[in-house]
Amino acid sequence: MLVLDAGNALFKSRDSGMAPDARPRAELLLAQMDAQGTTAMAVGARDLVLGVDFLRKQTRKSKLKLLSANLVDGQGKLLFPASVVTEVGGLKVGVVGVSPATPEPLPMEPQATGKAAGSTMRGLPLQPAIAAEVKRLREQSKVDLVLLLAAAPYVDVVQVADSVEGVDFVVQSHEGRGSGIAQRQGLTTVVPPGDRGRQLARLELSVDGPGRFVDNSEPLRAKENLRIVEMSLSKARERLQSTTDAAGKRALTEAVASLEARRTALEKTAGQGATQAPRTHLLSYIQLGADVPADPVVQKSVERVEPPGSAAH
Amino acid sequence: MSGRPLRLAALAFLLLPLVAVAAPKKLVLLFTGDNGGEVAPCG
């Protein structure tokens, strides 16, 4: 099992750094992500609110790696590792992180009112930064799988998906698009991670050779639809037998023919679908509602940041 | 008793690990994103 975060995890908004609970909240989140075995997180715009030094200090002793293949300092040096390689389930997995591209340099640390900006940072264009890192992972690290954690605007991520080869899955964060379906986009598959801690996305992969990943949910959906179509077909046939008027018989005959055609198409999808492909994926979500019991120790830490009865509750 | 069944059994035993290796590799990814500073379901 591999636990990852697509970024924009730590702060409510880009200008929420002055809120009294902003720092302890971000500290708690980073500590818990590490404790829960998160391997890597991309650095997004809403993670940089208290600056680069804050993130580096908070994760100095963590196993959690903060990643960005395109966030550089004033000298063009990467501020975080571009990627991490890990072995899970007999597969060598490369995880790349990316931050938003910025047209202008930005202050690396929060600015005190009336003070001039000190060190600056910049988000380089996504496409060349990702392409170079993916090439390195494929050719030098010989990874079986490349995952891109893209903490960048969706429109930019789509451009990357259309042009960069070698990425198996892109998990995007930035606008809070929520949960959804795994979408084939260009050369890769874009997967929504959910938002606001309301769900945990679960992507099940099966690898039995090379090639593109095929969505395993299609045959499963087809099987479910097939069941419904067969029920409708049975009812339509019963009515056809008991109907005596010519117009009714004609309409029902057409309905039966249409349902039979639909059944044939669904049988094809359900029978020879993704289950036979060498590489398949299946996306689902675990909803984290009140029915999921809280860990008492974590609950105490949360209540220190957000006491019961506070405005946020 | 002929040695052939024994040899076949030995061959099958040797091939068994190869068959096991050929099983598809499975990996589960769990991920989150856009958490936006949330620390509790209601917060």
mmCIF file of C-alpha atoms in Angstrom:
data_model
loop_
_atom_site.group_PDB
_atom_site.id
_atom_site.type_symbol
_atom_site.label_atom_id
_atom_site.label_comp_id
_atom_site.label_asym_id
_atom_site.label_seq_id
_atom_site.Cartn_x
_atom_site.Cartn_y
_atom_site.Cartn_z
ATOM 1 C CA MET A 1 0.000 0.000 0.000
ATOM 2 C CA LEU A 2 1.263 3.475 -0.855
ATOM 3 C CA VAL A 3 -0.164 6.607 0.804
ATOM 4 C CA LEU A 4 0.210 9.929 -1.009
ATOM 5 C CA ASP A 5 -1.111 13.481 -0.904
ATOM 6 C CA ALA A 6 -1.575 15.661 -3.971
ATOM 7 C CA GLY A 7 -0.890 18.873 -2.015
ATOM 8 C CA ASN A 8 -2.725 21.991 -0.851
ATOM 9 C CA ALA A 9 -3.174 20.203 2.449
ATOM 10 C CA LEU A 10 -2.077 22.634 5.106
ATOM 11 C CA PHE A 11 -3.820 26.022 4.943
ATOM 12 C CA LYS A 12 -7.368 27.155 4.294
ATOM 13 C CA SER A 13 -6.299 29.840 1.822
ATOM 14 C CA ARG A 14 -3.172 31.568 0.559
ATOM 15 C CA ASP A 15 -3.724 34.519 2.919
ATOM 16 C CA SER A 16 -4.657 32.552 6.038
ATOM 17 C CA GLY A 17 -1.147 32.555 7.538
ATOM 18 C CA MET A 18 -1.956 35.279 10.099
ATOM 19 C CA ALA A 19 -4.795 33.269 11.668
ATOM 20 C CA PRO A 20 -3.770 32.214 15.209
ATOM 21 C CA ASP A 21 -4.462 28.538 14.529
ATOM 22 C CA ALA A 22 -2.784 28.425 11.105
ATOM 23 C CA ARG A 23 0.619 27.257 12.308
ATOM 24 C CA PRO A 24 -0.514 24.604 14.858
ATOM 25 C CA ARG A 25 -3.037 23.327 12.309
ATOM 26 C CA ALA A 26 -0.353 22.903 9.626
ATOM 27 C CA GLU A 27 2.055 21.360 12.152
ATOM 28 C CA LEU A 28 -0.602 18.864 13.237
ATOM 29 C CA LEU A 29 -1.414 17.923 9.652
ATOM 30 C CA LEU A 30 2.234 17.334 8.716
ATOM 31 C CA ALA A 31 2.836 15.300 11.899
ATOM 32 C CA GLN A 32 -0.267 13.167 11.301
ATOM 33 C CA MET A 33 0.480 12.605 7.630
ATOM 34 C CA ASP A 34 3.911 11.355 8.643
ATOM 35 C CA ALA A 35 2.494 9.191 11.468
ATOM 36 C CA GLN A 36 -0.025 7.650 9.064
ATOM 37 C CA GLY A 37 2.754 6.610 6.708
ATOM 38 C CA THR A 38 2.253 9.130 3.906
ATOM 39 C CA THR A 39 5.202 8.656 1.557
ATOM 40 C CA ALA A 40 5.048 11.930 -0.333
ATOM 41 C CA MET A 41 3.109 15.139 -0.830
ATOM 42 C CA ALA A 42 3.390 17.750 -3.576
ATOM 43 C CA VAL A 43 3.963 21.331 -2.440
ATOM 44 C CA GLY A 44 0.982 23.427 -3.479
ATOM 45 C CA ALA A 45 0.200 27.135 -3.242
ATOM 46 C CA ARG A 46 -1.812 26.533 -0.055
ATOM 47 C CA ASP A 47 1.140 24.745 1.558
ATOM 48 C CA LEU A 48 3.556 27.651 1.149
ATOM 49 C CA VAL A 49 1.636 30.163 3.287
ATOM 50 C CA LEU A 50 4.234 30.129 6.107
ATOM 51 C CA GLY A 51 7.161 29.851 3.723
ATOM 52 C CA VAL A 52 9.651 27.267 2.574
ATOM 53 C CA ASP A 53 11.668 27.211 5.828
ATOM 54 C CA PHE A 54 8.570 26.247 7.821
ATOM 55 C CA LEU A 55 7.936 23.229 5.571
ATOM 56 C CA ARG A 56 11.566 22.145 5.618
ATOM 57 C CA LYS A 57 11.862 22.425 9.418
ATOM 58 C CA GLN A 58 8.599 20.592 10.032
ATOM 59 C CA THR A 59 9.585 17.654 7.839
ATOM 60 C CA ARG A 60 13.302 17.497 8.656
ATOM 61 C CA LYS A 61 12.891 14.332 10.733
ATOM 62 C CA SER A 62 9.893 12.937 8.823
ATOM 63 C CA LYS A 63 9.695 10.014 6.475
ATOM 64 C CA LEU A 64 7.145 12.094 4.562
ATOM 65 C CA LYS A 65 8.815 13.703 1.543
ATOM 66 C CA LEU A 66 7.636 17.060 0.224
ATOM 67 C CA LEU A 67 8.152 17.138 -3.534
ATOM 68 C CA SER A 68 8.374 19.754 -6.237
ATOM 69 C CA ALA A 69 10.111 19.316 -9.578
ATOM 70 C CA ASN A 70 9.713 22.974 -10.552
ATOM 71 C CA LEU A 71 9.906 25.150 -7.420
ATOM 72 C CA VAL A 72 13.320 26.864 -7.440
ATOM 73 C CA ASP A 73 15.122 29.582 -5.475
ATOM 74 C CA GLY A 74 16.574 32.803 -6.897
ATOM 75 C CA GLN A 75 19.577 30.864 -8.237
ATOM 76 C CA GLY A 76 17.398 28.286 -9.978
ATOM 77 C CA LYS A 77 18.145 25.526 -7.442
ATOM 78 C CA LEU A 78 15.309 23.132 -6.533
ATOM 79 C CA LEU A 79 13.835 23.877 -3.092
ATOM 80 C CA PHE A 80 12.464 20.347 -2.599
ATOM 81 C CA PRO A 81 13.295 16.950 -4.127
ATOM 82 C CA ALA A 82 11.646 16.483 -7.513
ATOM 83 C CA SER A 83 10.686 12.863 -6.857
ATOM 84 C CA VAL A 84 10.969 9.836 -4.640
ATOM 85 C CA VAL A 85 11.312 6.172 -5.611
ATOM 86 C CA THR A 86 9.771 3.445 -3.481
ATOM 87 C CA GLU A 87 9.155 -0.297 -3.847
ATOM 88 C CA VAL A 88 5.664 -1.547 -3.043
ATOM 89 C CA GLY A 89 3.965 -4.830 -3.944
ATOM 90 C CA GLY A 90 6.961 -5.902 -6.019
ATOM 91 C CA LEU A 91 6.766 -2.746 -8.119
ATOM 92 C CA LYS A 92 9.276 0.086 -8.287
ATOM 93 C CA VAL A 93 7.233 3.275 -8.149
ATOM 94 C CA GLY A 94 8.469 6.782 -8.980
ATOM 95 C CA VAL A 95 6.464 9.645 -7.485
ATOM 96 C CA VAL A 96 6.975 13.139 -8.914
ATOM 97 C CA GLY A 97 5.622 16.313 -7.311
ATOM 98 C CA VAL A 98 4.926 19.601 -9.031
ATOM 99 C CA SER A 99 3.875 23.089 -7.878
ATOM 100 C CA PRO A 100 2.105 25.862 -9.822
ATOM 101 C CA ALA A 101 4.162 27.741 -12.399
ATOM 102 C CA THR A 102 4.568 31.395 -11.431
ATOM 103 C CA PRO A 103 5.042 34.181 -13.986
ATOM 104 C CA GLU A 104 7.043 36.268 -11.498
ATOM 105 C CA PRO A 105 9.358 35.441 -8.570
ATOM 106 C CA LEU A 106 7.552 35.317 -5.216
ATOM 107 C CA PRO A 107 8.837 35.892 -1.671
ATOM 108 C CA MET A 108 10.120 32.621 -0.244
ATOM 109 C CA GLU A 109 9.045 33.555 3.285
ATOM 110 C CA PRO A 110 6.011 35.506 4.555
ATOM 111 C CA GLN A 111 6.659 39.230 4.397
ATOM 112 C CA ALA A 112 6.381 41.373 7.518
ATOM 113 C CA THR A 113 4.316 44.498 6.850
ATOM 114 C CA GLY A 114 6.429 47.323 5.430
ATOM 115 C CA LYS A 115 9.499 45.120 4.963
ATOM 116 C CA ALA A 116 11.140 44.464 1.612
ATOM 117 C CA ALA A 117 11.031 40.932 0.243
ATOM 118 C CA GLY A 118 14.099 38.811 0.974
ATOM 119 C CA SER A 119 14.817 35.582 -0.890
ATOM 120 C CA THR A 120 12.558 34.717 -3.769
ATOM 121 C CA MET A 121 11.285 31.520 -5.321
ATOM 122 C CA ARG A 122 9.687 30.681 -8.624
ATOM 123 C CA GLY A 123 7.577 27.908 -10.076
ATOM 124 C CA LEU A 124 9.123 26.953 -13.422
ATOM 125 C CA PRO A 125 6.894 25.860 -16.340
ATOM 126 C CA LEU A 126 5.433 22.446 -15.572
ATOM 127 C CA GLN A 127 5.939 20.573 -18.817
ATOM 128 C CA PRO A 128 9.765 20.595 -19.174
ATOM 129 C CA ALA A 129 10.325 20.058 -15.447
ATOM 130 C CA ILE A 130 8.031 17.014 -15.327
ATOM 131 C CA ALA A 131 9.252 15.568 -18.640
ATOM 132 C CA ALA A 132 12.883 15.705 -17.475
ATOM 133 C CA GLU A 133 12.144 14.053 -14.138
ATOM 134 C CA VAL A 134 9.959 11.329 -15.667
ATOM 135 C CA LYS A 135 12.674 10.563 -18.239
ATOM 136 C CA ARG A 136 15.249 10.295 -15.461
ATOM 137 C CA LEU A 137 13.015 7.952 -13.433
ATOM 138 C CA ARG A 138 12.254 5.748 -16.439
ATOM 139 C CA GLU A 139 15.798 5.568 -17.822
ATOM 140 C CA GLN A 140 18.009 5.735 -14.730
ATOM 141 C CA SER A 141 15.874 4.492 -11.836
ATOM 142 C CA LYS A 142 14.102 1.949 -14.100
ATOM 143 C CA VAL A 143 10.768 2.414 -12.349
ATOM 144 C CA ASP A 144 7.744 0.267 -13.288
ATOM 145 C CA LEU A 145 5.256 3.018 -12.599
ATOM 146 C CA VAL A 146 5.261 6.842 -12.492
ATOM 147 C CA LEU A 147 2.749 8.813 -10.440
ATOM 148 C CA LEU A 148 2.518 12.576 -10.686
ATOM 149 C CA LEU A 149 1.261 14.570 -7.708
ATOM 150 C CA ALA A 150 0.258 17.809 -9.411
ATOM 151 C CA ALA A 151 -0.544 20.649 -7.007
ATOM 152 C CA ALA A 152 -1.243 22.944 -9.937
ATOM 153 C CA PRO A 153 -4.248 24.393 -11.813
ATOM 154 C CA TYR A 154 -6.304 21.762 -13.650
ATOM 155 C CA VAL A 155 -5.965 23.526 -17.014
ATOM 156 C CA ASP A 156 -2.147 23.347 -16.762
ATOM 157 C CA VAL A 157 -2.266 19.716 -15.653
ATOM 158 C CA VAL A 158 -4.383 18.798 -18.693
ATOM 159 C CA GLN A 159 -1.718 20.319 -20.954
ATOM 160 C CA VAL A 160 0.914 18.188 -19.216
ATOM 161 C CA ALA A 161 -1.271 15.088 -19.582
ATOM 162 C CA ASP A 162 -1.613 15.769 -23.304
ATOM 163 C CA SER A 163 2.093 16.169 -23.938
ATOM 164 C CA VAL A 164 4.308 14.402 -21.394
ATOM 165 C CA GLU A 165 4.973 10.703 -21.951
ATOM 166 C CA GLY A 166 5.665 8.144 -19.260
ATOM 167 C CA VAL A 167 3.252 9.231 -16.508
ATOM 168 C CA ASP A 168 0.802 6.482 -15.536
ATOM 169 C CA PHE A 169 -1.429 8.519 -13.211
ATOM 170 C CA VAL A 170 -1.804 12.187 -12.319
ATOM 171 C CA VAL A 171 -3.394 13.132 -9.000
ATOM 172 C CA GLN A 172 -4.306 16.816 -9.166
ATOM 173 C CA SER A 173 -5.016 19.361 -6.435
ATOM 174 C CA HIS A 174 -5.424 23.144 -6.503
ATOM 175 C CA GLU A 175 -9.035 24.204 -6.967
ATOM 176 C CA GLY A 176 -10.659 21.586 -4.710
ATOM 177 C CA ARG A 177 -12.424 19.737 -7.509
ATOM 178 C CA GLY A 178 -13.505 16.990 -5.111
ATOM 179 C CA SER A 179 -14.057 13.339 -5.959
ATOM 180 C CA GLY A 180 -15.020 11.887 -9.342
ATOM 181 C CA ILE A 181 -13.990 9.300 -11.886
ATOM 182 C CA ALA A 182 -10.555 8.384 -13.221
ATOM 183 C CA GLN A 183 -10.400 10.153 -16.571
ATOM 184 C CA ARG A 184 -8.275 9.134 -19.521
ATOM 185 C CA GLN A 185 -6.579 12.386 -20.564
ATOM 186 C CA GLY A 186 -4.047 12.453 -23.395
ATOM 187 C CA LEU A 187 -1.195 10.122 -22.524
ATOM 188 C CA THR A 188 -2.195 9.433 -18.933
ATOM 189 C CA THR A 189 -5.095 9.053 -16.486
ATOM 190 C CA VAL A 190 -6.102 11.934 -14.214
ATOM 191 C CA VAL A 191 -7.489 10.924 -10.836
ATOM 192 C CA PRO A 192 -9.356 13.302 -8.487
ATOM 193 C CA PRO A 193 -8.177 12.962 -4.861
ATOM 194 C CA GLY A 194 -11.281 14.277 -3.088
ATOM 195 C CA ASP A 195 -11.100 17.374 -0.917
ATOM 196 C CA ARG A 196 -11.266 18.823 2.616
ATOM 197 C CA GLY A 197 -10.450 15.468 4.209
ATOM 198 C CA ARG A 198 -13.940 14.205 3.423
ATOM 199 C CA GLN A 199 -12.767 11.111 1.615
ATOM 200 C CA LEU A 200 -9.796 8.902 0.967
ATOM 201 C CA ALA A 201 -9.301 7.920 -2.653
ATOM 202 C CA ARG A 202 -8.354 4.276 -3.220
ATOM 203 C CA LEU A 203 -6.794 3.265 -6.514
ATOM 204 C CA GLU A 204 -6.344 -0.479 -6.949
ATOM 205 C CA LEU A 205 -3.746 -1.436 -9.551
ATOM 206 C CA SER A 206 -3.033 -4.794 -11.156
ATOM 207 C CA VAL A 207 0.136 -5.142 -13.238
ATOM 208 C CA ASP A 208 0.715 -8.207 -15.367
ATOM 209 C CA GLY A 209 2.883 -6.818 -18.142
ATOM 210 C CA PRO A 210 3.556 -3.609 -20.030
ATOM 211 C CA GLY A 211 1.060 -1.237 -21.628
ATOM 212 C CA ARG A 212 -1.498 1.351 -20.680
ATOM 213 C CA PHE A 213 -3.724 1.017 -17.668
ATOM 214 C CA VAL A 214 -7.331 0.140 -18.474
ATOM 215 C CA ASP A 215 -10.218 1.203 -16.262
ATOM 216 C CA ASN A 216 -11.632 -1.882 -14.557
ATOM 217 C CA SER A 217 -14.773 -0.045 -13.465
ATOM 218 C CA GLU A 218 -16.242 -0.229 -16.998
ATOM 219 C CA PRO A 219 -16.836 -4.020 -16.995
ATOM 220 C CA LEU A 220 -18.152 -3.780 -13.438
ATOM 221 C CA ARG A 221 -20.595 -1.016 -14.432
ATOM 222 C CA ALA A 222 -21.548 -3.039 -17.521
ATOM 223 C CA LYS A 223 -22.350 -6.085 -15.346
ATOM 224 C CA GLU A 224 -24.575 -3.957 -13.119
ATOM 225 C CA ASN A 225 -26.347 -2.407 -16.144
ATOM 226 C CA LEU A 226 -26.724 -5.858 -17.702
ATOM 227 C CA ARG A 227 -28.672 -7.017 -14.669
ATOM 228 C CA ILE A 228 -31.066 -4.048 -15.007
ATOM 229 C CA VAL A 229 -31.486 -4.551 -18.773
ATOM 230 C CA GLU A 230 -32.274 -8.259 -18.297
ATOM 231 C CA MET A 231 -34.997 -7.403 -15.768
ATOM 232 C CA SER A 232 -36.511 -4.845 -18.172
ATOM 233 C CA LEU A 233 -36.298 -7.325 -21.040
ATOM 234 C CA SER A 234 -38.120 -9.996 -19.057
ATOM 235 C CA LYS A 235 -40.948 -7.548 -18.165
ATOM 236 C CA ALA A 236 -41.216 -6.319 -21.778
ATOM 237 C CA ARG A 237 -41.530 -9.919 -23.057
ATOM 238 C CA GLU A 238 -44.242 -10.723 -20.493
ATOM 239 C CA ARG A 239 -46.229 -7.655 -21.540
ATOM 240 C CA LEU A 240 -45.740 -8.493 -25.216
ATOM 241 C CA GLN A 241 -47.309 -11.943 -24.667
ATOM 242 C CA SER A 242 -50.323 -10.531 -22.866
ATOM 243 C CA THR A 243 -50.922 -7.545 -25.196
ATOM 244 C CA THR A 244 -53.548 -8.046 -27.878
ATOM 245 C CA ASP A 245 -53.833 -4.713 -29.736
ATOM 246 C CA ALA A 246 -51.609 -4.272 -32.797
ATOM 247 C CA ALA A 247 -50.117 -0.863 -31.874
ATOM 248 C CA GLY A 248 -49.147 -2.055 -28.394
ATOM 249 C CA LYS A 249 -47.581 -5.223 -29.814
ATOM 250 C CA ARG A 250 -45.556 -3.181 -32.320
ATOM 251 C CA ALA A 251 -44.236 -0.800 -29.636
ATOM 252 C CA LEU A 252 -43.308 -3.669 -27.325
ATOM 253 C CA THR A 253 -41.613 -5.613 -30.130
ATOM 254 C CA GLU A 254 -39.450 -2.547 -30.828
ATOM 255 C CA ALA A 255 -38.671 -2.169 -27.105
ATOM 256 C CA VAL A 256 -37.630 -5.840 -26.852
ATOM 257 C CA ALA A 257 -35.370 -5.511 -29.910
ATOM 258 C CA SER A 258 -33.781 -2.384 -28.496
ATOM 259 C CA LEU A 259 -33.184 -4.035 -25.106
ATOM 260 C CA GLU A 260 -31.714 -7.127 -26.764
ATOM 261 C CA ALA A 261 -29.253 -4.930 -28.694
ATOM 262 C CA ARG A 262 -28.315 -3.122 -25.493
ATOM 263 C CA ARG A 263 -27.846 -6.467 -23.719
ATOM 264 C CA THR A 264 -25.487 -7.704 -26.465
ATOM 265 C CA ALA A 265 -23.360 -4.548 -26.189
ATOM 266 C CA LEU A 266 -23.209 -4.781 -22.386
ATOM 267 C CA GLU A 267 -22.327 -8.497 -22.501
ATOM 268 C CA LYS A 268 -19.420 -7.630 -24.746
ATOM 269 C CA THR A 269 -18.113 -4.935 -22.385
ATOM 270 C CA ALA A 270 -18.677 -7.035 -19.274
ATOM 271 C CA GLY A 271 -17.140 -10.173 -20.760
ATOM 272 C CA GLN A 272 -14.082 -8.989 -22.630
ATOM 273 C CA GLY A 273 -13.352 -5.786 -20.739
ATOM 274 C CA ALA A 274 -10.470 -4.623 -18.667
ATOM 275 C CA THR A 275 -10.197 -7.787 -16.589
ATOM 276 C CA GLN A 276 -8.155 -9.331 -19.393
ATOM 277 C CA ALA A 277 -5.867 -6.313 -19.878
ATOM 278 C CA PRO A 278 -2.337 -6.651 -18.483
ATOM 279 C CA ARG A 279 -2.669 -3.417 -16.507
ATOM 280 C CA THR A 280 -5.896 -2.356 -14.846
ATOM 281 C CA HIS A 281 -7.010 0.271 -12.342
ATOM 282 C CA LEU A 282 -10.084 0.607 -10.199
ATOM 283 C CA LEU A 283 -10.889 3.853 -8.349
ATOM 284 C CA SER A 284 -13.129 4.077 -5.308
ATOM 285 C CA TYR A 285 -13.541 6.437 -2.356
ATOM 286 C CA ILE A 286 -13.732 5.799 1.355
ATOM 287 C CA GLN A 287 -16.007 8.485 2.821
ATOM 288 C CA LEU A 288 -14.688 9.854 6.118
ATOM 289 C CA GLY A 289 -17.876 10.871 7.862
ATOM 290 C CA ALA A 290 -18.953 10.816 11.492
ATOM 291 C CA ASP A 291 -19.506 7.049 11.164
ATOM 292 C CA VAL A 292 -15.736 6.522 10.943
ATOM 293 C CA PRO A 293 -14.544 6.456 14.576
ATOM 294 C CA ALA A 294 -11.815 8.930 15.526
ATOM 295 C CA ASP A 295 -8.527 7.802 17.028
ATOM 296 C CA PRO A 296 -8.693 9.080 20.656
ATOM 297 C CA VAL A 297 -5.059 10.304 20.645
ATOM 298 C CA VAL A 298 -5.481 12.150 17.355
ATOM 299 C CA GLN A 299 -8.822 13.506 18.565
ATOM 300 C CA LYS A 300 -7.061 15.137 21.549
ATOM 301 C CA SER A 301 -4.495 16.761 19.259
ATOM 302 C CA VAL A 302 -7.278 18.022 17.009
ATOM 303 C CA GLU A 303 -9.178 19.492 19.965
ATOM 304 C CA ARG A 304 -6.102 21.452 21.005
ATOM 305 C CA VAL A 305 -6.214 23.195 17.610
ATOM 306 C CA GLU A 306 -9.975 23.237 17.245
ATOM 307 C CA PRO A 307 -11.685 22.972 20.650
ATOM 308 C CA PRO A 308 -15.197 21.483 20.692
ATOM 309 C CA GLY A 309 -17.700 24.317 20.416
ATOM 310 C CA SER A 310 -15.241 26.612 18.599
ATOM 311 C CA ALA A 311 -16.356 28.583 15.546
ATOM 312 C CA ALA A 312 -15.024 25.886 13.213
ATOM 313 C CA HIS A 313 -17.211 23.210 14.853
ATOM 314 C CA MET B 1 8.738 -48.650 -10.368
ATOM 315 C CA SER B 2 9.498 -46.285 -13.229
ATOM 316 C CA GLY B 3 11.401 -43.081 -12.413
ATOM 317 C CA ARG B 4 9.331 -41.057 -14.875
ATOM 318 C CA PRO B 5 6.491 -40.007 -12.526
ATOM 319 C CA LEU B 6 9.066 -38.948 -9.993
ATOM 320 C CA ARG B 7 10.940 -36.893 -12.561
ATOM 321 C CA LEU B 8 7.678 -35.249 -13.661
ATOM 322 C CA ALA B 9 6.791 -34.478 -10.058
ATOM 323 C CA ALA B 10 10.240 -32.937 -9.536
ATOM 324 C CA LEU B 11 9.821 -30.853 -12.694
ATOM 325 C CA ALA B 12 6.381 -29.665 -11.571
ATOM 326 C CA PHE B 13 7.857 -28.729 -8.182
ATOM 327 C CA LEU B 14 10.639 -26.740 -9.876
ATOM 328 C CA LEU B 15 8.169 -24.912 -12.117
ATOM 329 C CA LEU B 16 5.828 -24.024 -9.272
ATOM 330 C CA PRO B 17 7.730 -20.882 -8.190
ATOM 331 C CA LEU B 18 7.739 -19.673 -11.813
ATOM 332 C CA VAL B 19 3.961 -20.007 -11.930
ATOM 333 C CA ALA B 20 3.691 -18.066 -8.653
ATOM 334 C CA VAL B 21 5.907 -15.265 -9.994
ATOM 335 C CA ALA B 22 3.671 -14.947 -13.049
ATOM 336 C CA ALA B 23 0.695 -13.786 -10.932
ATOM 337 C CA PRO B 24 -0.240 -10.117 -11.494
ATOM 338 C CA LYS B 25 1.348 -7.643 -9.112
ATOM 339 C CA LYS B 26 -1.184 -5.783 -7.004
ATOM 340 C CA LEU B 27 -0.786 -2.328 -5.543
ATOM 341 C CA VAL B 28 -3.230 -0.165 -3.619
ATOM 342 C CA LEU B 29 -2.700 3.594 -3.634
ATOM 343 C CA LEU B 30 -4.444 5.684 -1.008
ATOM 344 C CA PHE B 31 -4.415 9.394 -1.567
ATOM 345 C CA THR B 32 -5.835 12.686 -0.487
ATOM 346 C CA GLY B 33 -5.538 16.227 -1.814
ATOM 347 C CA ASP B 34 -6.934 19.738 -1.437
ATOM 348 C CA ASN B 35 -7.393 19.146 2.272
ATOM 349 C CA GLY B 36 -7.157 22.922 2.819
ATOM 350 C CA GLY B 37 -6.180 22.835 6.495
ATOM 351 C CA GLU B 38 -9.095 20.678 7.637
ATOM 352 C CA VAL B 39 -8.379 18.678 10.777
ATOM 353 C CA ALA B 40 -11.839 17.380 11.639
ATOM 354 C CA PRO B 41 -14.998 16.445 9.724
ATOM 355 C CA CYS B 42 -16.711 19.609 10.920
ATOM 356 C CA GLY B 43 -13.731 21.959 10.854
#
